[in-house]
Amino acid sequence: MPSCRVAVLFIPANLLPQFQVEWSYYGAHWRLPNLAGGRWFRVGLPVLHVVSYNKLSSQEATNLLERIRPDLVILNEAHNLKDPKSTRTGRFLRYFEENPRTRLVALSGTFASKSIKDYAHLSRLALGEGSPLPLAHHVVEEWGTALDPGKVVAPPGSLEQLCEPGEHVREGFQRRRNATRGVVATEESALDKPLIIRERHIRPVPAQLLALIELAHAGERPDGEQFQEQLQSVACARQLSAGFFHRWRYPRGEPPELIEKWFARRKAWNKEVWEELKGERREHMDSPGLLTKAAIRAHMTPPYQGDKPVWHAGTWPEWAEIHAAVQPEPQAVWVSDVLVKDAAEWARSRVGIVWVEYPELGERIAKAAGVPFYGGGRAASEAILRETGTRSVVASIKAHATGKNLQQFSRNLVVTPPSDGATWEQLLARTHRPGQQAPCVEVDVCLHTQDFADAFTTARERARFIQQTDGQPQKLLLSLGHERVAMSHVPIEEEAEFRPYLR
């Protein structure tokens, strides 16, 4: 990049070990910039700071960009900054507002997973007036009603001007986006190997488990706790589909009255915190943890005299009075091992990756199968890359389904199917990628409950949105024609005959 002095590269934390290996490898063949904190410094070359998105979210990073003062920011897996309301995206946006001449390069295989709003702000900062998306937020909202996946889709309106006769509005938008100067949209070279995605039949599913899932959807946890929000109900039903549910336990034996008061005050405090975060976010005031420190400073005796901001939060005194009085601990309560046993049998009978959403589930499957579980953390990221593909492993979707080269495996079992099309694309690309030596890549998917079947259907709908608006072929929508068994190779409206409806 011409005249660049200081650059920042943001990457997911789980890709740091791989980055360090590749930096050393390519450094032997290419002229690379100076790496901040590196062993060498060459005059005349820019300095590159490599920062994880997790670090950008930490309290210590409230003014990280202001301290580095980059004139170029590079976002690898830029979709990590898709939510303008998050702490890290807020810090990123604040720096660009205060330093509008900073240049931005945003890279991602999937910018939008659910909505064009996922990357409208990134497109605006990178391309300015040349952005293919509207610059005004309310116009982005209007476009989204016609383009985004959902049960209710608005007419295309003025977007119809982008379309050829008989063309879907998303295809017209895709052409506009990909033809825009500054947008580099490449069609990933197809791997000349089949990708077979099929349902793994789990029989029998205990009637008691299905009844507990029904109970969760009705608003009640298996232990009798009533849910206050629909999201809690949905989350519990999904956990139960995996055989367990989460609850709080109180090892110190706090009385119910105290626990009830504790939760009520915590709820009031959290509500005030999030209301404050909706406004202008300032340094040392842009995350829940930093707001807590600001509230503590505001109520100090004697009064705080330092240079950091204070926050006179109305609910803080009552919350401060009680917050240490109750110390709940999360507990996983198992109600069925049917999925654990089935996944363990799969792992013992062949070599492949068992993909899971929940660490508790991953650990339980790994123990039953006698294979390793790789969850989050640097050690797990390094260890899974050392696997040779001679034994099965259990892997966290969140920790390892992005950016890892795992083509030493060719078989996959997705125990907890995600509902996000972009997550599926990343997960499938770990093994269905260049360098794969097997004749085909196989993916078995557990769809033994309606919740998991619905998640898979939603993922396909979102994958179709990505493919139609980005132009990037989605692996979840690949068609092999003759592979009728593979649910991902048939239209959504035909999937009913291939999956169980158990509720």
Coordinates of C-alpha atoms in Angstrom, one line a residue:
M1 CA 0.0 0.0 0.0
P2 CA 1.6 3.3 -1.1
S3 CA 2.9 5.6 1.7
C4 CA 1.9 3.3 4.4
R5 CA 3.8 3.8 7.6
V6 CA 1.9 1.8 10.3
A7 CA -0.6 -0.9 9.6
V8 CA -2.7 -3.1 11.8
L9 CA -3.9 -6.6 10.8
F10 CA -6.8 -7.9 12.8
I11 CA -7.3 -11.7 12.8
P12 CA -9.2 -14.2 14.9
A13 CA -7.3 -15.4 17.9
N14 CA -7.3 -19.0 16.9
L15 CA -5.4 -18.1 13.7
L16 CA -2.4 -16.6 15.5
P17 CA -0.4 -19.8 15.7
Q18 CA -1.0 -20.5 12.0
F19 CA -0.1 -16.9 11.1
Q20 CA 3.2 -17.1 13.0
V21 CA 4.2 -20.3 11.1
E22 CA 3.3 -18.9 7.7
W23 CA 5.0 -15.5 8.5
S24 CA 8.3 -17.3 9.0
Y25 CA 7.8 -19.5 5.9
Y26 CA 6.9 -16.6 3.5
G27 CA 9.4 -14.3 5.1
A28 CA 12.1 -16.5 3.6
H29 CA 10.8 -15.8 0.1
W30 CA 9.0 -12.5 0.2
R31 CA 9.8 -8.9 1.3
L32 CA 7.5 -8.5 4.3
P33 CA 7.0 -5.4 6.4
N34 CA 8.5 -5.0 9.8
L35 CA 6.5 -7.0 12.4
A36 CA 5.9 -5.1 15.6
G37 CA 7.8 -6.8 18.4
G38 CA 9.7 -8.9 15.8
R39 CA 13.5 -9.6 15.8
W40 CA 14.3 -7.5 12.8
F41 CA 13.7 -4.0 11.7
R42 CA 14.4 -2.8 8.1
V43 CA 14.4 1.0 7.5
G44 CA 12.0 2.2 4.9
L45 CA 9.4 -0.6 5.4
P46 CA 6.1 -0.1 7.2
V47 CA 5.5 -1.6 10.7
L48 CA 2.7 -4.2 10.9
H49 CA 0.9 -4.8 14.2
V50 CA -1.0 -8.1 14.4
V51 CA -3.9 -8.0 16.8
S52 CA -6.6 -10.5 17.6
Y53 CA -10.2 -9.5 17.6
N54 CA -10.4 -10.8 21.1
K55 CA -7.8 -8.4 22.2
L56 CA -9.7 -5.5 20.6
S57 CA -12.6 -6.5 22.8
S58 CA -10.6 -6.4 26.1
Q59 CA -10.8 -3.6 28.6
E60 CA -7.1 -2.7 28.1
A61 CA -7.8 -2.1 24.4
T62 CA -10.2 0.8 24.9
N63 CA -7.8 3.1 23.1
L64 CA -5.6 0.5 21.4
L65 CA -6.0 2.0 17.9
E66 CA -5.4 5.5 19.2
R67 CA -2.1 4.3 20.7
I68 CA -0.9 2.6 17.5
R69 CA -2.3 5.2 15.2
P70 CA -2.3 3.2 12.0
D71 CA -2.8 4.7 8.6
L72 CA -3.9 1.4 7.2
V73 CA -6.2 -1.2 8.8
I74 CA -6.5 -4.7 7.4
L75 CA -9.4 -7.0 8.5
N76 CA -8.9 -10.7 8.0
E77 CA -12.2 -12.5 8.5
A78 CA -13.8 -9.0 8.5
H79 CA -17.2 -10.4 9.5
N80 CA -15.9 -10.4 13.1
L81 CA -16.7 -6.6 13.0
K82 CA -20.2 -7.0 11.5
D83 CA -22.1 -5.8 14.7
P84 CA -21.8 -2.1 15.2
K85 CA -23.2 -2.5 18.7
S86 CA -20.4 -4.7 19.9
T87 CA -17.5 -3.3 22.0
R88 CA -14.8 -4.1 19.4
T89 CA -16.7 -2.8 16.4
G90 CA -17.5 0.4 18.3
R91 CA -13.8 1.0 19.0
F92 CA -13.0 0.4 15.4
L93 CA -15.7 2.8 14.2
R94 CA -14.7 5.4 16.7
Y95 CA -11.1 5.4 15.4
F96 CA -12.2 5.8 11.8
E97 CA -14.6 8.7 12.7
E98 CA -11.7 10.5 14.4
N99 CA -9.2 9.6 11.7
P100 CA -11.2 9.6 8.4
R101 CA -8.1 9.4 6.2
T102 CA -7.2 6.0 7.5
R103 CA -7.4 3.4 4.8
L104 CA -9.3 0.1 5.2
V105 CA -8.9 -3.3 3.5
A106 CA -11.6 -5.7 4.5
L107 CA -11.2 -9.4 3.6
S108 CA -13.8 -12.2 4.1
G109 CA -15.1 -15.2 2.4
T110 CA -18.6 -14.3 3.7
F111 CA -19.2 -10.6 4.6
A112 CA -23.0 -11.1 5.2
S113 CA -24.4 -14.1 6.9
K114 CA -27.9 -12.8 7.6
S115 CA -28.2 -9.3 6.2
I116 CA -26.5 -6.7 4.0
K117 CA -26.3 -4.6 7.2
D118 CA -23.5 -7.0 8.3
Y119 CA -21.0 -5.1 6.1
A120 CA -22.6 -1.8 5.0
H121 CA -20.5 0.1 7.5
L122 CA -17.3 -1.7 6.4
S123 CA -18.0 -1.0 2.7
R124 CA -18.6 2.7 3.5
L125 CA -15.3 3.1 5.4
A126 CA -13.3 1.2 2.7
L127 CA -14.8 2.7 -0.4
G128 CA -16.5 5.9 0.7
E129 CA -18.8 7.4 -1.9
G130 CA -17.9 4.5 -4.2
S131 CA -19.5 1.9 -1.9
P132 CA -22.0 -0.3 -3.7
L133 CA -24.2 -0.2 -0.6
P134 CA -26.1 2.9 0.6
L135 CA -24.3 5.3 2.9
A136 CA -27.4 6.2 4.9
H137 CA -28.4 3.7 7.5
H138 CA -32.1 4.0 6.9
V139 CA -31.6 3.3 3.1
V140 CA -29.5 0.2 4.1
E141 CA -32.5 -0.9 6.2
E142 CA -34.9 -0.4 3.2
W143 CA -32.6 -2.4 0.9
G144 CA -32.4 -5.2 3.5
T145 CA -36.2 -5.7 3.6
A146 CA -36.0 -6.8 -0.1
L147 CA -32.6 -8.6 0.0
D148 CA -32.3 -10.2 3.4
P149 CA -33.6 -13.7 4.1
G150 CA -36.7 -13.8 6.2
K151 CA -40.3 -14.9 6.4
V152 CA -41.5 -11.5 5.1
V153 CA -39.7 -10.0 2.1
A154 CA -40.6 -6.6 0.7
P155 CA -41.0 -5.9 -3.0
P156 CA -37.7 -4.8 -4.7
G157 CA -38.9 -1.3 -5.4
S158 CA -36.1 0.8 -6.9
L159 CA -33.7 -2.1 -6.7
E160 CA -35.6 -3.5 -9.7
Q161 CA -33.5 -1.1 -11.8
L162 CA -30.5 -3.3 -11.1
C163 CA -32.2 -6.4 -12.5
E164 CA -32.5 -8.0 -15.9
P165 CA -35.9 -9.2 -17.0
G166 CA -36.9 -12.2 -14.9
E167 CA -33.9 -11.9 -12.6
H168 CA -34.0 -12.2 -8.8
V169 CA -33.3 -8.9 -7.1
R170 CA -30.4 -10.5 -5.2
E171 CA -28.7 -11.3 -8.5
G172 CA -29.1 -7.8 -9.7
F173 CA -27.5 -6.5 -6.5
Q174 CA -24.7 -9.1 -6.8
R175 CA -23.8 -7.8 -10.2
R176 CA -23.8 -4.2 -8.9
R177 CA -21.7 -5.1 -5.9
N178 CA -19.1 -7.2 -7.7
A179 CA -18.7 -4.8 -10.6
T180 CA -17.9 -1.9 -8.2
R181 CA -14.4 -0.5 -8.4
G182 CA -12.5 -1.5 -5.3
V183 CA -14.5 -4.8 -4.8
V184 CA -12.5 -7.9 -5.5
A185 CA -14.9 -10.8 -5.7
T186 CA -13.4 -14.1 -6.8
E187 CA -15.2 -17.4 -7.4
E188 CA -13.2 -19.8 -5.3
S189 CA -11.8 -22.6 -7.5
A190 CA -14.0 -25.6 -7.2
L191 CA -12.4 -28.6 -5.6
D192 CA -12.7 -31.5 -8.1
K193 CA -13.9 -33.9 -5.4
P194 CA -17.5 -34.7 -4.4
L195 CA -18.9 -33.3 -1.2
I196 CA -21.6 -35.6 0.3
I197 CA -23.8 -34.3 3.0
R198 CA -26.3 -36.6 4.5
E199 CA -28.5 -37.1 7.6
R200 CA -27.2 -39.5 10.3
H201 CA -30.2 -41.4 11.6
I202 CA -30.2 -41.7 15.4
R203 CA -32.7 -44.3 16.6
P204 CA -34.4 -44.5 18.8
V205 CA -34.8 -41.0 20.2
P206 CA -36.2 -41.4 23.8
A207 CA -39.7 -40.1 24.1
Q208 CA -38.8 -38.6 27.4
L209 CA -36.2 -36.4 25.7
L210 CA -38.7 -35.2 23.1
A211 CA -41.2 -34.4 25.9
L212 CA -38.5 -32.3 27.7
I213 CA -37.8 -30.4 24.5
E214 CA -41.6 -29.7 24.1
L215 CA -41.6 -28.5 27.7
A216 CA -38.7 -26.1 27.0
H217 CA -40.6 -24.6 24.0
A218 CA -43.6 -24.1 26.3
G219 CA -41.4 -22.0 28.6
E220 CA -40.2 -24.4 31.3
R221 CA -36.8 -26.0 32.1
P222 CA -36.8 -29.7 33.0
D223 CA -36.1 -28.7 36.7
G224 CA -39.2 -26.5 36.8
E225 CA -37.6 -23.1 36.3
Q226 CA -39.8 -20.8 34.2
F227 CA -38.2 -18.8 31.4
Q228 CA -38.6 -15.1 31.2
E229 CA -37.6 -14.7 27.5
Q230 CA -38.2 -16.7 24.3
L231 CA -34.4 -16.8 23.6
Q232 CA -33.9 -18.8 26.9
S233 CA -36.5 -21.3 25.8
V234 CA -35.0 -21.8 22.3
A235 CA -31.5 -22.1 23.8
C236 CA -32.6 -24.7 26.3
A237 CA -34.4 -26.7 23.6
R238 CA -31.3 -26.8 21.6
Q239 CA -29.2 -27.9 24.6
L240 CA -31.7 -30.7 25.3
S241 CA -31.4 -31.8 21.6
A242 CA -27.8 -32.5 22.6
G243 CA -28.9 -34.4 25.8
F244 CA -28.4 -31.8 28.6
F245 CA -29.4 -28.4 29.8
H246 CA -27.7 -25.6 31.7
R247 CA -28.7 -24.2 35.0
W248 CA -27.2 -22.3 38.0
R249 CA -26.2 -24.1 41.1
Y250 CA -25.5 -22.5 44.5
P251 CA -22.8 -24.4 46.4
R252 CA -22.8 -21.9 49.2
G253 CA -26.5 -22.5 49.9
E254 CA -27.8 -18.9 49.5
P255 CA -31.5 -18.6 50.5
P256 CA -34.1 -18.3 47.6
E257 CA -35.1 -14.8 48.7
L258 CA -31.6 -13.5 48.4
I259 CA -31.1 -15.2 45.1
E260 CA -34.3 -13.7 43.7
K261 CA -33.2 -10.2 44.9
W262 CA -29.7 -10.7 43.4
F263 CA -31.1 -11.6 40.0
A264 CA -33.5 -8.6 40.1
R265 CA -30.8 -6.1 40.9
R266 CA -28.4 -7.7 38.4
K267 CA -31.1 -7.4 35.7
A268 CA -31.6 -3.7 36.5
W269 CA -27.9 -3.0 36.5
N270 CA -27.4 -4.8 33.2
K271 CA -30.2 -2.9 31.6
E272 CA -28.7 0.5 32.7
V273 CA -25.3 -0.6 31.3
W274 CA -26.7 -1.5 27.9
E275 CA -28.7 1.6 27.7
E276 CA -25.6 3.6 28.4
L277 CA -23.7 1.7 25.7
K278 CA -26.3 2.6 23.1
G279 CA -25.1 6.2 23.3
E280 CA -21.7 7.7 22.3
R281 CA -19.0 5.3 23.3
R282 CA -15.9 7.0 24.7
E283 CA -12.5 5.7 25.8
H284 CA -12.7 3.9 29.2
M285 CA -16.5 3.9 28.8
D286 CA -17.1 1.6 25.9
S287 CA -17.7 -1.8 27.5
P288 CA -19.6 -3.3 30.5
G289 CA -16.4 -3.9 32.4
L290 CA -15.2 -0.3 31.9
L291 CA -18.5 1.1 32.8
T292 CA -18.4 -0.8 36.1
K293 CA -15.0 0.7 36.9
A294 CA -16.4 4.2 36.0
A295 CA -19.3 3.6 38.4
I296 CA -17.0 2.5 41.1
R297 CA -14.9 5.7 40.7
A298 CA -18.1 7.8 40.8
H299 CA -19.0 6.4 44.2
M300 CA -15.6 6.5 45.9
T301 CA -15.0 8.0 49.3
P302 CA -13.1 10.3 49.3
P303 CA -14.1 11.4 45.7
Y304 CA -12.0 10.1 42.8
Q305 CA -9.4 12.7 41.6
G306 CA -7.9 10.9 38.7
D307 CA -8.1 11.6 34.9
K308 CA -10.4 8.7 34.0
P309 CA -14.1 9.3 33.5
V310 CA -16.8 8.6 36.1
W311 CA -20.3 7.3 35.7
H312 CA -23.1 8.1 38.1
A313 CA -25.2 5.0 37.5
G314 CA -28.4 5.0 39.4
T315 CA -28.6 1.2 39.9
W316 CA -24.9 0.8 41.0
P317 CA -25.3 1.4 44.8
E318 CA -27.9 -1.4 45.2
W319 CA -26.1 -3.8 42.9
A320 CA -22.7 -3.1 44.6
E321 CA -24.4 -3.8 47.9
I322 CA -25.4 -7.3 46.9
H323 CA -23.4 -8.5 43.9
A324 CA -20.9 -10.6 46.0
A325 CA -23.6 -12.1 48.2
V326 CA -24.6 -14.7 45.7
Q327 CA -22.1 -16.8 43.7
P328 CA -23.9 -19.0 41.2
E329 CA -21.9 -21.6 39.2
P330 CA -23.1 -23.0 35.8
Q331 CA -23.9 -26.6 35.8
A332 CA -24.7 -29.0 32.9
V333 CA -27.4 -31.5 33.8
W334 CA -27.5 -34.5 31.6
V335 CA -30.8 -36.1 30.7
S336 CA -29.9 -38.4 27.8
D337 CA -26.7 -39.9 26.4
V338 CA -28.3 -41.1 23.1
L339 CA -26.4 -38.5 21.0
V340 CA -23.1 -39.0 23.0
K341 CA -23.2 -42.7 22.4
D342 CA -24.0 -42.4 18.7
A343 CA -21.3 -39.8 18.1
A344 CA -18.8 -42.0 20.1
E345 CA -19.7 -45.0 18.0
W346 CA -19.2 -42.9 14.8
A347 CA -15.7 -41.8 16.0
R348 CA -14.6 -45.3 16.9
S349 CA -15.8 -46.9 13.7
R350 CA -14.0 -44.5 11.3
V351 CA -11.5 -41.6 11.2
G352 CA -12.9 -38.1 11.1
I353 CA -13.8 -34.9 13.0
V354 CA -16.8 -34.8 15.3
W355 CA -17.9 -31.1 15.4
V356 CA -19.7 -29.8 18.5
E357 CA -21.1 -26.5 19.7
Y358 CA -20.9 -27.1 23.5
P359 CA -17.6 -27.9 25.3
E360 CA -19.5 -30.2 27.8
L361 CA -20.8 -32.2 24.9
G362 CA -17.4 -32.4 23.2
E363 CA -15.7 -33.6 26.4
R364 CA -18.3 -36.2 27.0
I365 CA -18.1 -37.6 23.5
A366 CA -14.3 -37.6 23.5
K367 CA -14.3 -39.5 26.8
A368 CA -16.8 -42.1 25.6
A369 CA -14.9 -42.6 22.3
G370 CA -11.4 -42.5 23.8
V371 CA -10.2 -39.7 21.5
P372 CA -9.0 -36.1 22.1
F373 CA -11.3 -33.1 22.4
Y374 CA -10.0 -29.8 21.1
G375 CA -11.8 -26.8 22.6
G376 CA -10.7 -23.2 22.8
G377 CA -7.3 -21.8 23.5
R378 CA -3.9 -21.5 21.9
A379 CA -2.7 -25.0 23.0
A380 CA -5.7 -26.7 21.4
S381 CA -5.3 -24.7 18.2
E382 CA -1.7 -25.8 17.9
A383 CA -2.4 -29.4 18.8
I384 CA -5.2 -29.9 16.3
L385 CA -2.9 -28.7 13.5
R386 CA -0.5 -31.5 14.5
E387 CA -3.0 -34.2 14.0
T388 CA -2.1 -36.6 11.2
G389 CA -5.6 -37.8 10.3
T390 CA -5.0 -41.3 11.7
R391 CA -7.5 -41.1 14.5
S392 CA -10.8 -39.3 15.1
V393 CA -10.9 -36.1 17.1
V394 CA -13.7 -34.0 18.6
A395 CA -13.5 -30.3 17.8
S396 CA -15.3 -27.1 18.9
I397 CA -17.1 -25.4 16.0
K398 CA -16.4 -22.0 17.5
A399 CA -12.7 -22.6 18.0
H400 CA -11.7 -24.6 14.9
A401 CA -14.3 -24.3 12.1
T402 CA -12.6 -21.1 10.8
G403 CA -9.3 -20.8 9.1
K404 CA -7.8 -24.2 10.0
N405 CA -6.2 -26.5 7.3
L406 CA -7.6 -29.9 8.3
Q407 CA -7.6 -31.6 5.0
Q408 CA -5.8 -34.6 6.6
F409 CA -9.4 -35.6 7.5
S410 CA -12.1 -36.4 4.9
R411 CA -15.0 -37.4 7.2
N412 CA -17.1 -35.2 9.4
L413 CA -19.9 -35.6 11.9
V414 CA -21.8 -32.4 12.7
V415 CA -23.5 -33.2 16.0
T416 CA -25.0 -29.8 16.7
P417 CA -25.9 -28.3 13.2
P418 CA -25.5 -24.5 13.1
S419 CA -28.3 -22.3 11.8
D420 CA -25.8 -19.9 10.2
G421 CA -24.9 -20.5 6.5
A422 CA -21.6 -18.7 6.8
T423 CA -20.6 -21.0 9.7
W424 CA -21.4 -24.0 7.6
E425 CA -19.3 -22.7 4.7
Q426 CA -16.3 -22.3 7.0
L427 CA -16.8 -25.6 8.7
L428 CA -17.1 -27.5 5.4
A429 CA -14.0 -25.8 4.0
R430 CA -11.8 -27.2 6.7
T431 CA -11.8 -30.6 5.0
H432 CA -13.3 -29.9 1.5
R433 CA -10.3 -27.8 0.3
P434 CA -7.3 -28.0 -1.9
G435 CA -4.8 -30.6 -0.7
Q436 CA -7.6 -33.1 0.1
Q437 CA -6.3 -36.6 -0.9
A438 CA -9.4 -38.6 -0.3
P439 CA -11.7 -39.3 -3.3
C440 CA -14.6 -37.5 -1.6
V441 CA -15.5 -35.6 1.5
E442 CA -18.3 -36.9 3.6
V443 CA -20.4 -35.0 6.2
D444 CA -23.0 -36.7 8.4
V445 CA -25.4 -34.4 10.1
C446 CA -27.5 -35.1 13.2
L447 CA -31.1 -34.0 12.6
H448 CA -32.9 -36.2 15.2
T449 CA -35.0 -33.3 16.7
Q450 CA -37.1 -30.7 15.0
D451 CA -34.8 -28.0 16.5
F452 CA -31.8 -29.4 14.7
A453 CA -33.7 -30.0 11.5
D454 CA -35.0 -26.4 11.6
A455 CA -31.5 -25.1 12.2
F456 CA -30.2 -27.0 9.1
T457 CA -33.1 -25.6 7.0
T458 CA -32.4 -22.0 8.2
A459 CA -28.7 -22.5 7.4
R460 CA -29.6 -23.5 3.8
E461 CA -31.8 -20.4 3.4
R462 CA -29.0 -18.2 4.6
A463 CA -26.5 -19.9 2.4
R464 CA -28.7 -19.2 -0.6
F465 CA -28.8 -15.5 0.4
I466 CA -25.0 -15.5 0.5
Q467 CA -24.6 -17.2 -2.8
Q468 CA -27.2 -14.9 -4.5
T469 CA -25.8 -11.6 -3.1
D470 CA -22.0 -12.5 -3.1
G471 CA -21.8 -14.7 -6.1
Q472 CA -19.7 -17.1 -4.0
P473 CA -20.8 -20.7 -4.5
Q474 CA -21.8 -22.2 -1.1
K475 CA -20.8 -25.7 -0.3
L476 CA -24.0 -26.3 1.6
L477 CA -25.9 -25.8 -1.7
L478 CA -23.6 -27.9 -3.9
S479 CA -25.6 -30.3 -6.1
L480 CA -24.3 -33.7 -7.1
G481 CA -27.5 -34.6 -9.0
H482 CA -27.4 -38.4 -8.3
E483 CA -26.7 -38.0 -4.6
R484 CA -30.4 -38.0 -3.6
V485 CA -29.5 -39.1 -0.1
A486 CA -27.7 -35.8 0.6
M487 CA -30.1 -33.4 2.1
S488 CA -28.1 -30.4 1.1
H489 CA -28.5 -31.4 -2.5
V490 CA -32.3 -31.1 -2.7
P491 CA -34.5 -28.0 -2.6
I492 CA -35.7 -26.8 0.8
E493 CA -39.3 -27.5 -0.1
E494 CA -38.4 -31.2 -0.7
E495 CA -36.5 -31.8 2.5
A496 CA -39.5 -32.8 4.5
E497 CA -39.4 -36.4 3.1
F498 CA -35.7 -36.7 4.2
R499 CA -35.9 -35.6 7.8
P500 CA -37.9 -36.7 10.8
Y501 CA -40.6 -34.6 12.3
L502 CA -40.7 -35.6 15.9
R503 CA -42.7 -32.9 17.5

